[in-house]
PDB file of C-alpha atoms in Angstrom:
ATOM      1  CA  UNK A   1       0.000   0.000   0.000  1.00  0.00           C
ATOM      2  CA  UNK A   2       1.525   3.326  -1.161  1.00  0.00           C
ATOM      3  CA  UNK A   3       0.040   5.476   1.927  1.00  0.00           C
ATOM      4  CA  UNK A   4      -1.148   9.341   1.192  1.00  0.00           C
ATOM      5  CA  UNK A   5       0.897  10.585  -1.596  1.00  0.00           C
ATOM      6  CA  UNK A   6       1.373  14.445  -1.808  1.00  0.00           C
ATOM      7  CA  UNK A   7       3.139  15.804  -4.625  1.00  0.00           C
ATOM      8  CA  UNK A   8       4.986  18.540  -4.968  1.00  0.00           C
ATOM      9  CA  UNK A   9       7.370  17.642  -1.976  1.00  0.00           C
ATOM     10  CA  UNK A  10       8.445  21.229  -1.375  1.00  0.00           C
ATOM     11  CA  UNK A  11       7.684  24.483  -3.618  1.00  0.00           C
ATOM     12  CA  UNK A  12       9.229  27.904  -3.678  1.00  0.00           C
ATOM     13  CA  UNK A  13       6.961  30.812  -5.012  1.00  0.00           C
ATOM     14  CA  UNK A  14       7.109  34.440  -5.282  1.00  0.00           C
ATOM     15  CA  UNK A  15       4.661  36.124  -3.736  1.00  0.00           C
ATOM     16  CA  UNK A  16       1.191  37.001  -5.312  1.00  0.00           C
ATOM     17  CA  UNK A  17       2.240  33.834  -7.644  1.00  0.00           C
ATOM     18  CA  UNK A  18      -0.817  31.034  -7.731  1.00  0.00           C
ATOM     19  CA  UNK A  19       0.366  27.411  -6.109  1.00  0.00           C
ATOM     20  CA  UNK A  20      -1.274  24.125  -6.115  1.00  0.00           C
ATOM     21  CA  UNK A  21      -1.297  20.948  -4.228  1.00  0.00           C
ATOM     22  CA  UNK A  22      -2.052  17.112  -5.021  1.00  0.00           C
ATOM     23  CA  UNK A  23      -3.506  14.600  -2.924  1.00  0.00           C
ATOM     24  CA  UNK A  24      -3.808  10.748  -3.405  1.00  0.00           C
ATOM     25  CA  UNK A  25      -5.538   9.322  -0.339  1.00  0.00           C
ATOM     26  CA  UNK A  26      -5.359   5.617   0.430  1.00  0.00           C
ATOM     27  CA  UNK A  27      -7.889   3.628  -0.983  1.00  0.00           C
ATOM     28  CA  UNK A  28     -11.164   3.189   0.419  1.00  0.00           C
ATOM     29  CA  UNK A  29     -10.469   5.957   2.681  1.00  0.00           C
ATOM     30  CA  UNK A  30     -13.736   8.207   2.138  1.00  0.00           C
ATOM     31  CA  UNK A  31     -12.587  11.114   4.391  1.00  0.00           C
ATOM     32  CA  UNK A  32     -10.015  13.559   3.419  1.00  0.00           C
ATOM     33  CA  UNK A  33      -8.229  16.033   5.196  1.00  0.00           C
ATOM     34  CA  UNK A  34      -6.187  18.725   4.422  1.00  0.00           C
ATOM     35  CA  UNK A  35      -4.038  20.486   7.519  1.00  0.00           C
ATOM     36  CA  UNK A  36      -1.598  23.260   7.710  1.00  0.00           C
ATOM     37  CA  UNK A  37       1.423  23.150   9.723  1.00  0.00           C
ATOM     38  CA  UNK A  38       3.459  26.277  10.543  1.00  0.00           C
ATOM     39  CA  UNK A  39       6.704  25.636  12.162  1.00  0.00           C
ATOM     40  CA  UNK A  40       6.809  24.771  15.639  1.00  0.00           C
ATOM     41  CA  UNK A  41       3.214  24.083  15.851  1.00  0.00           C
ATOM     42  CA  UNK A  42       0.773  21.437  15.432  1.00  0.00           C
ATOM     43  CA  UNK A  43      -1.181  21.043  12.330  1.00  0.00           C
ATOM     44  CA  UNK A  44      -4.690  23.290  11.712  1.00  0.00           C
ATOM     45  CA  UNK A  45      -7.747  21.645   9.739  1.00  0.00           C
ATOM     46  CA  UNK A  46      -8.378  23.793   6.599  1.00  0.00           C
ATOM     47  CA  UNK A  47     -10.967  21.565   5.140  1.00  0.00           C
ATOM     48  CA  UNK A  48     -12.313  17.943   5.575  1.00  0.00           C
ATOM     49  CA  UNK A  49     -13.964  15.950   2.674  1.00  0.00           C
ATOM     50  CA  UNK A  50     -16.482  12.874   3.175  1.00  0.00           C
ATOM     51  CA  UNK A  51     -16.218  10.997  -0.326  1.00  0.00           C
ATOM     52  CA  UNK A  52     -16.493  14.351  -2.621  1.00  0.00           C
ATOM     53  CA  UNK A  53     -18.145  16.761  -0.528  1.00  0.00           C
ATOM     54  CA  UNK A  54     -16.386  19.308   1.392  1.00  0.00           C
ATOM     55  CA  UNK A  55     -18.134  18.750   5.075  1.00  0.00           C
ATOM     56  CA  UNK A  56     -15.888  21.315   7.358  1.00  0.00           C
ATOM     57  CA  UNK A  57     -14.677  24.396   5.600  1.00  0.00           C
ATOM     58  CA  UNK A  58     -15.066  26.852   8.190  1.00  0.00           C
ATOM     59  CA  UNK A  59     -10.738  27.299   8.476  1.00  0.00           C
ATOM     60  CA  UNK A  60     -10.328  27.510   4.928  1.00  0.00           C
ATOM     61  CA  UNK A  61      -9.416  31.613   4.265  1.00  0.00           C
ATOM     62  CA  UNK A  62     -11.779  30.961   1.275  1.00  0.00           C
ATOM     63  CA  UNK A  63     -10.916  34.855  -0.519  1.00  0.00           C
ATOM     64  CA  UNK A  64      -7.342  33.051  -1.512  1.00  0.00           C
ATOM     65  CA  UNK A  65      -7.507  29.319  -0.774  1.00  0.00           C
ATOM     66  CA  UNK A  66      -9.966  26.778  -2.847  1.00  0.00           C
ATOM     67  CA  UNK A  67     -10.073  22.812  -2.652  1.00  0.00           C
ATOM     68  CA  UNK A  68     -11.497  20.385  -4.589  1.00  0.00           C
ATOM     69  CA  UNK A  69     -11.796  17.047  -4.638  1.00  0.00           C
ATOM     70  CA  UNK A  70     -13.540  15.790  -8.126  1.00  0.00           C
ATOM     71  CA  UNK A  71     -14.717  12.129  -7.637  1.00  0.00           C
ATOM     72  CA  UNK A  72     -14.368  11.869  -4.485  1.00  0.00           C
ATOM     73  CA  UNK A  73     -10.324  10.226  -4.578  1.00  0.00           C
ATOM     74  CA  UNK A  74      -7.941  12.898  -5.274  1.00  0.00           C
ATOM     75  CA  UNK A  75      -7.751  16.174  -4.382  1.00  0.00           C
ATOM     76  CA  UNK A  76      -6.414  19.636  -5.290  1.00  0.00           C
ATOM     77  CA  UNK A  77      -5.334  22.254  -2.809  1.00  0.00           C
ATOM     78  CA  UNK A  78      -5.162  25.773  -4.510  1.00  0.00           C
ATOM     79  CA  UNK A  79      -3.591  29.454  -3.198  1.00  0.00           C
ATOM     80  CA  UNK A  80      -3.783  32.513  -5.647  1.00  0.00           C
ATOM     81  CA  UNK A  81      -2.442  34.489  -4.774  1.00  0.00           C
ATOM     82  CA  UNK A  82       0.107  33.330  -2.211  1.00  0.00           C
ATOM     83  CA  UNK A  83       1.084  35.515   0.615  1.00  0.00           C
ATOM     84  CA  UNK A  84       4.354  35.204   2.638  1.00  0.00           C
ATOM     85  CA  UNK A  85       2.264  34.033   5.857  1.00  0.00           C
ATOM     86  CA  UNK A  86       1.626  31.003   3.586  1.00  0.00           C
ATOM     87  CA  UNK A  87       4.948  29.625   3.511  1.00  0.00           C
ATOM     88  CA  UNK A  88       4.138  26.176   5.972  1.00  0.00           C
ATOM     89  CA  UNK A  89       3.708  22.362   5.289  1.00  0.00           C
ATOM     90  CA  UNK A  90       0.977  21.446   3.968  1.00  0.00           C
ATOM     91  CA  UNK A  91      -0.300  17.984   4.927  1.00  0.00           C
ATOM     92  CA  UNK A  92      -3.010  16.023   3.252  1.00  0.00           C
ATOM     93  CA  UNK A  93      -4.688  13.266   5.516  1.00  0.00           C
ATOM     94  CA  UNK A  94      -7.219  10.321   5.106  1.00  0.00           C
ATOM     95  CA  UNK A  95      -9.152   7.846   7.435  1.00  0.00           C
ATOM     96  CA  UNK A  96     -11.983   5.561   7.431  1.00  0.00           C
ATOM     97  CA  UNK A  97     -13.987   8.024   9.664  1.00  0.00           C
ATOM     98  CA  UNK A  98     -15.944   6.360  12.170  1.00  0.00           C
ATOM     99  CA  UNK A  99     -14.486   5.178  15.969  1.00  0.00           C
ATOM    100  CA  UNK A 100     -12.692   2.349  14.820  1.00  0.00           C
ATOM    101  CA  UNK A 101      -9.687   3.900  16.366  1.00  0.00           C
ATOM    102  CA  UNK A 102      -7.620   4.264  13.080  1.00  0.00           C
ATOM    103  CA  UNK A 103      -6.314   7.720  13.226  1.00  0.00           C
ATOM    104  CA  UNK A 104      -5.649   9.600  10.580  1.00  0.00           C
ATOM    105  CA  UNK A 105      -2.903   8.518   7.681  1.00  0.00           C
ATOM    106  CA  UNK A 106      -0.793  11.588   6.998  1.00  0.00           C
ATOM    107  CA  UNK A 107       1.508  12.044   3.629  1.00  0.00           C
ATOM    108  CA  UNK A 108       4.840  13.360   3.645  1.00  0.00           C
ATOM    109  CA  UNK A 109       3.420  16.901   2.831  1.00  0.00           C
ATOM    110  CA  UNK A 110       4.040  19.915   0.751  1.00  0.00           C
ATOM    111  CA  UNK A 111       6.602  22.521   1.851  1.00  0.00           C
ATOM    112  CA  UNK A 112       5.499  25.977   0.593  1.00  0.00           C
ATOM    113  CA  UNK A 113       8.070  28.976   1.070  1.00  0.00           C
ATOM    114  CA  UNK A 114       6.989  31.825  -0.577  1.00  0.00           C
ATOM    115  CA  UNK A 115       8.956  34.886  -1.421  1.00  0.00           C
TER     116      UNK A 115
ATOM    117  CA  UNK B   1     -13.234  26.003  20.081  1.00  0.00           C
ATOM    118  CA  UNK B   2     -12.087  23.086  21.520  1.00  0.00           C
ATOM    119  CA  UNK B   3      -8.062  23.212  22.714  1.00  0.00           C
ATOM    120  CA  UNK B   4      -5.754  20.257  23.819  1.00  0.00           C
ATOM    121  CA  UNK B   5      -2.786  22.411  25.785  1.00  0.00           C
ATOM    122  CA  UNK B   6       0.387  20.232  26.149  1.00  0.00           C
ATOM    123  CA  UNK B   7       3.321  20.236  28.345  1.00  0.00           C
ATOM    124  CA  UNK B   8       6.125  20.597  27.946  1.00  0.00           C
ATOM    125  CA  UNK B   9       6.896  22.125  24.943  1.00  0.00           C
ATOM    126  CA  UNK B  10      10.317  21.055  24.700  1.00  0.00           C
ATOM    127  CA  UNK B  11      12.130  18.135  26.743  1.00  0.00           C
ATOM    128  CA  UNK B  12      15.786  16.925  26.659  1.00  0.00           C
ATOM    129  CA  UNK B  13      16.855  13.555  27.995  1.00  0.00           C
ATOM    130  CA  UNK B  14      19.855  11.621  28.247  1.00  0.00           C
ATOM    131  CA  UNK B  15      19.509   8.194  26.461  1.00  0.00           C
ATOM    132  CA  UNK B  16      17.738   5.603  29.009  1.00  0.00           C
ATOM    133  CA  UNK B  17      16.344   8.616  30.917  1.00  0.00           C
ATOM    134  CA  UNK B  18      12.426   8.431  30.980  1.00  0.00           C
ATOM    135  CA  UNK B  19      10.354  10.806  29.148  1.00  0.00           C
ATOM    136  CA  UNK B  20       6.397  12.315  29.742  1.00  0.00           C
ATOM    137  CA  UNK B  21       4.625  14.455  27.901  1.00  0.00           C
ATOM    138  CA  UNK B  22       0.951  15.654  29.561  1.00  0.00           C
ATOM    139  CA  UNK B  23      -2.100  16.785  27.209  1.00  0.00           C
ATOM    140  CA  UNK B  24      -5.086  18.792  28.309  1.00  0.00           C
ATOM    141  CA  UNK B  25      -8.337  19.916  28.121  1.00  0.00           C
ATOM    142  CA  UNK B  26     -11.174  22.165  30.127  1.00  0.00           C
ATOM    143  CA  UNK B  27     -13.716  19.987  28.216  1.00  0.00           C
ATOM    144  CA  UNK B  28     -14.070  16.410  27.982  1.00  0.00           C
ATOM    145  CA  UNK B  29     -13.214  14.210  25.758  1.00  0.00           C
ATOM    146  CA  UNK B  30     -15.132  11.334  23.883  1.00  0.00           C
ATOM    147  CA  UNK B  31     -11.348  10.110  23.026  1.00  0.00           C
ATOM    148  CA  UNK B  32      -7.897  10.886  22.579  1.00  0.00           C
ATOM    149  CA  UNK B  33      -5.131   9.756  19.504  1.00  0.00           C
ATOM    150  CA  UNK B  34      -1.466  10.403  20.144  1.00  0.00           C
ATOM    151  CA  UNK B  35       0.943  11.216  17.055  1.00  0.00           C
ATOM    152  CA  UNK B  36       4.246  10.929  16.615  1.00  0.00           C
ATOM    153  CA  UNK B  37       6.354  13.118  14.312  1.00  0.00           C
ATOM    154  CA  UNK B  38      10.325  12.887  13.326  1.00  0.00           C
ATOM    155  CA  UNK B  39      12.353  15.444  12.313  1.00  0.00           C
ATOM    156  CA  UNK B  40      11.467  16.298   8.910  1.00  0.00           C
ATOM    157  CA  UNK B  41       8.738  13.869   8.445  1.00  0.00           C
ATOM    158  CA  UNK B  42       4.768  14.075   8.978  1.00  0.00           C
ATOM    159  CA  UNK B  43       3.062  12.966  11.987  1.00  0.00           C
ATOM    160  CA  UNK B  44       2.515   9.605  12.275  1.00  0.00           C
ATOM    161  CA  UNK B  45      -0.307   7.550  14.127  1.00  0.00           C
ATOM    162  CA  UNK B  46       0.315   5.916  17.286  1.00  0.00           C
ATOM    163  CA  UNK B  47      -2.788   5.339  19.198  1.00  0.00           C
ATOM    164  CA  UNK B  48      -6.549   6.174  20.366  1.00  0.00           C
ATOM    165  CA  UNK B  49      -7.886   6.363  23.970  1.00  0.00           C
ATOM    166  CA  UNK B  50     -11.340   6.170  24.387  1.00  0.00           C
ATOM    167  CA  UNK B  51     -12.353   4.946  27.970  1.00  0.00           C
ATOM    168  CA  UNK B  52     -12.115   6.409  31.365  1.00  0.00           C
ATOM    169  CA  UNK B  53      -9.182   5.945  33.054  1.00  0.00           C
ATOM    170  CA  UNK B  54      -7.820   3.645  30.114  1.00  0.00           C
ATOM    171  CA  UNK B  55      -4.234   2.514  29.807  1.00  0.00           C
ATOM    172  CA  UNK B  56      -2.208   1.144  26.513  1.00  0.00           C
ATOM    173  CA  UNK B  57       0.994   0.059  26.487  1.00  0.00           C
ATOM    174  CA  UNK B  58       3.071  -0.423  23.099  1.00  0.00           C
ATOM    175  CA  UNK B  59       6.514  -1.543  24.212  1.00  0.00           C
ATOM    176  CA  UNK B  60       8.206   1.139  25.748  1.00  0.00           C
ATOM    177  CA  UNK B  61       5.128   3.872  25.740  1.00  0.00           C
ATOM    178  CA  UNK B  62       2.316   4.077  27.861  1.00  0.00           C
ATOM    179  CA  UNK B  63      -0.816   6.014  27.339  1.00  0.00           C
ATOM    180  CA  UNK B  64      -3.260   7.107  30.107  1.00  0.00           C
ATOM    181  CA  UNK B  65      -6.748   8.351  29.535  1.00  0.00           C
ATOM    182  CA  UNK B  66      -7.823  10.824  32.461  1.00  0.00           C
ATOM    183  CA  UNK B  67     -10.393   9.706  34.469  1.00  0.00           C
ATOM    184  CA  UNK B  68     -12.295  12.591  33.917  1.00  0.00           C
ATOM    185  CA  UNK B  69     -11.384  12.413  30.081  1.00  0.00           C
ATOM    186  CA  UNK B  70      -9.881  15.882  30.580  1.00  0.00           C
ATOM    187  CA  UNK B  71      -6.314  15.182  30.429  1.00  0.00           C
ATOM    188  CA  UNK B  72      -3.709  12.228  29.123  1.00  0.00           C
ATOM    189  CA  UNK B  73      -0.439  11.281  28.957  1.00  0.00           C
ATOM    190  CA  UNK B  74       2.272   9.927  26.932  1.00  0.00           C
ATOM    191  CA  UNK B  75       5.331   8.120  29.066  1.00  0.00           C
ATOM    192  CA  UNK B  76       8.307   6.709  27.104  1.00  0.00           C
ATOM    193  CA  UNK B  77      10.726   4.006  29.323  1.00  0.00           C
ATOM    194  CA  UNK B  78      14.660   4.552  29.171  1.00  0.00           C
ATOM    195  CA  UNK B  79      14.608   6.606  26.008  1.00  0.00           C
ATOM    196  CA  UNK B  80      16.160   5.478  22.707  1.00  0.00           C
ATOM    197  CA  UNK B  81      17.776   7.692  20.142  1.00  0.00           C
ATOM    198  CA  UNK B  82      14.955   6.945  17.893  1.00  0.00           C
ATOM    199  CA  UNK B  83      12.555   8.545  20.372  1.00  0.00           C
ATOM    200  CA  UNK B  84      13.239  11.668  18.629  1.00  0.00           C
ATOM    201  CA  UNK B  85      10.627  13.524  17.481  1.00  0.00           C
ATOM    202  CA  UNK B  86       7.056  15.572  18.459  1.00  0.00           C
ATOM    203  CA  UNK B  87       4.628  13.965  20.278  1.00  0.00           C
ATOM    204  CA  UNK B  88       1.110  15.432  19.654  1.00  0.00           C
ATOM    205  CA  UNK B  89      -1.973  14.844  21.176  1.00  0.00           C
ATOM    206  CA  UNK B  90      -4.899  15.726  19.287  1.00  0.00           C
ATOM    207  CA  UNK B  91      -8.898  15.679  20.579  1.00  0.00           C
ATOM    208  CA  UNK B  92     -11.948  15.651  18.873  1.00  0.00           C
ATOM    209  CA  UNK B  93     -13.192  19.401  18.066  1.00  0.00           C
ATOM    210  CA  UNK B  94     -16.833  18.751  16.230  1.00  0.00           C
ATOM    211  CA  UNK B  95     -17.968  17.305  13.465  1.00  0.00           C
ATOM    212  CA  UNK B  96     -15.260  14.590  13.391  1.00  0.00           C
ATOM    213  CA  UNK B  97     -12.094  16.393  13.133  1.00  0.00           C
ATOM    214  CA  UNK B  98      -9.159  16.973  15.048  1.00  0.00           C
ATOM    215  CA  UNK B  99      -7.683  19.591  16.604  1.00  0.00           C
ATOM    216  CA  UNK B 100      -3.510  18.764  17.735  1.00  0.00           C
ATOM    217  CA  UNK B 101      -1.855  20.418  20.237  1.00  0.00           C
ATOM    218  CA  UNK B 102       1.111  22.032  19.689  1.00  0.00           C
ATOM    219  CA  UNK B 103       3.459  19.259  20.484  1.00  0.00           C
ATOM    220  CA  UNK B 104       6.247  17.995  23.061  1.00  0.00           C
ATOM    221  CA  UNK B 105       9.803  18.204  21.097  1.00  0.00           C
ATOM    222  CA  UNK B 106      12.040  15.352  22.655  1.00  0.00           C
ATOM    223  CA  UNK B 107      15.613  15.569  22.248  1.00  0.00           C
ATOM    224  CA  UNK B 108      17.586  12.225  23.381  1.00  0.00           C
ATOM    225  CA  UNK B 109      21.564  12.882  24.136  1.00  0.00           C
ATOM    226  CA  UNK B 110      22.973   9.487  23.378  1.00  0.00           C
TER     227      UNK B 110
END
């Protein structure tokens, strides 16, 4: 099993430049997550996904950030324009959902630094 | 919204010293997962508490649910090198998501 794959592994921007991220969750997992982590801190929700719809968008800062996830499997993670308070990890996350005591499945993440 | 506070924020050991990291909250819990992240890497699963006063044990860690389900810990036996890392907590905050707290950094001098 390949695990959450997040692609681009790290990405340098100027600022007011667009950005995207890519999300393959592990299959079967319905719910989708994607979190922010700045350094030093823990990671932030900024949107959850059950299959395609997005279910908890309320820390998305929807005037620059937009996420989609088309057929409910991957899923696109989009800033235009990026701001220098931008530059963190970003980490994409799936489970099963439920209380089966799973946790979540993180992948490797996508290190923004904007400039 | 719902906050897990943890403590320490930092911790250095000497290897085979014992290491705890405490998680809390002012609002109970239905359950509890503990994450473990290395250097560089993303956090990684380690476990879920869900009952009262629950312990796990996975080798050299035990975890302990609160009684009250306010409060947990983490405690790591005679620390390894490959203890490194931050350990998060992380607590449900509503409509099945979760919130982290921001993490116990352990450094282990070999």
């Amino acid at each position: 099993e390949a695990g959450v794959v997040q692609s681009p592994r790290y990405k340098i921007i100027e600022k007011k430049q667009p950005v995207a991220f890519w999300c393959n969750p592990i299959s079967g997992h319905n719910t989708l997550y994607w979190y922010r982590q700045n350094l030093g801190q823990g990671p932030e929700l900024l949107i959850r996904y059950e299959n395609e719809e997005a279910v908890d968008d309320s820390q998305l800062p929807k005037d620059r950030f937009s996420a989609e996830r088309l057929k409910g499997v991957d899923s696109t993670l989009k800033i235009q324009p990026a701001e220098l308070g931008d530059s963190a990890v970003y980490l994409c996350a799936s489970s099963l959902g439920g209380t089966g005591g799973y946790g979540y499945t993180f992948g490797s993440g996508t290190r923004l630094t904007v400039v | 919204g719902q906050q897990v506070m943890q403590i320490p924020q930092y911790q250095h050991v000497q290897e085979g010293e014992d290491f705890t990291t405490y998680c809390n909250s002012s609002t109970t819990l239905s359950n509890i997962q503990w994450y473990k992240q290395r250097p560089g890497g993303h956090p990684v699963f380690l476990i879920q508490l869900v009952k009262s006063g629950e312990v796990k044990k996975q080798k050299r860690l035990t975890f302990q649910f609160g009684e009250a389900k306010k409060n947990s810990s983490l405690h790591i036996t005679a620390t390894q090198t490959t203890d490194v890392g931050t350990y998060f907590c992380a607590g449900p905050g509503g409509s099945e998501k979760l919130v982290f707290g921001k993490g116990t950094k352990l450094t282990v001098n070999p």
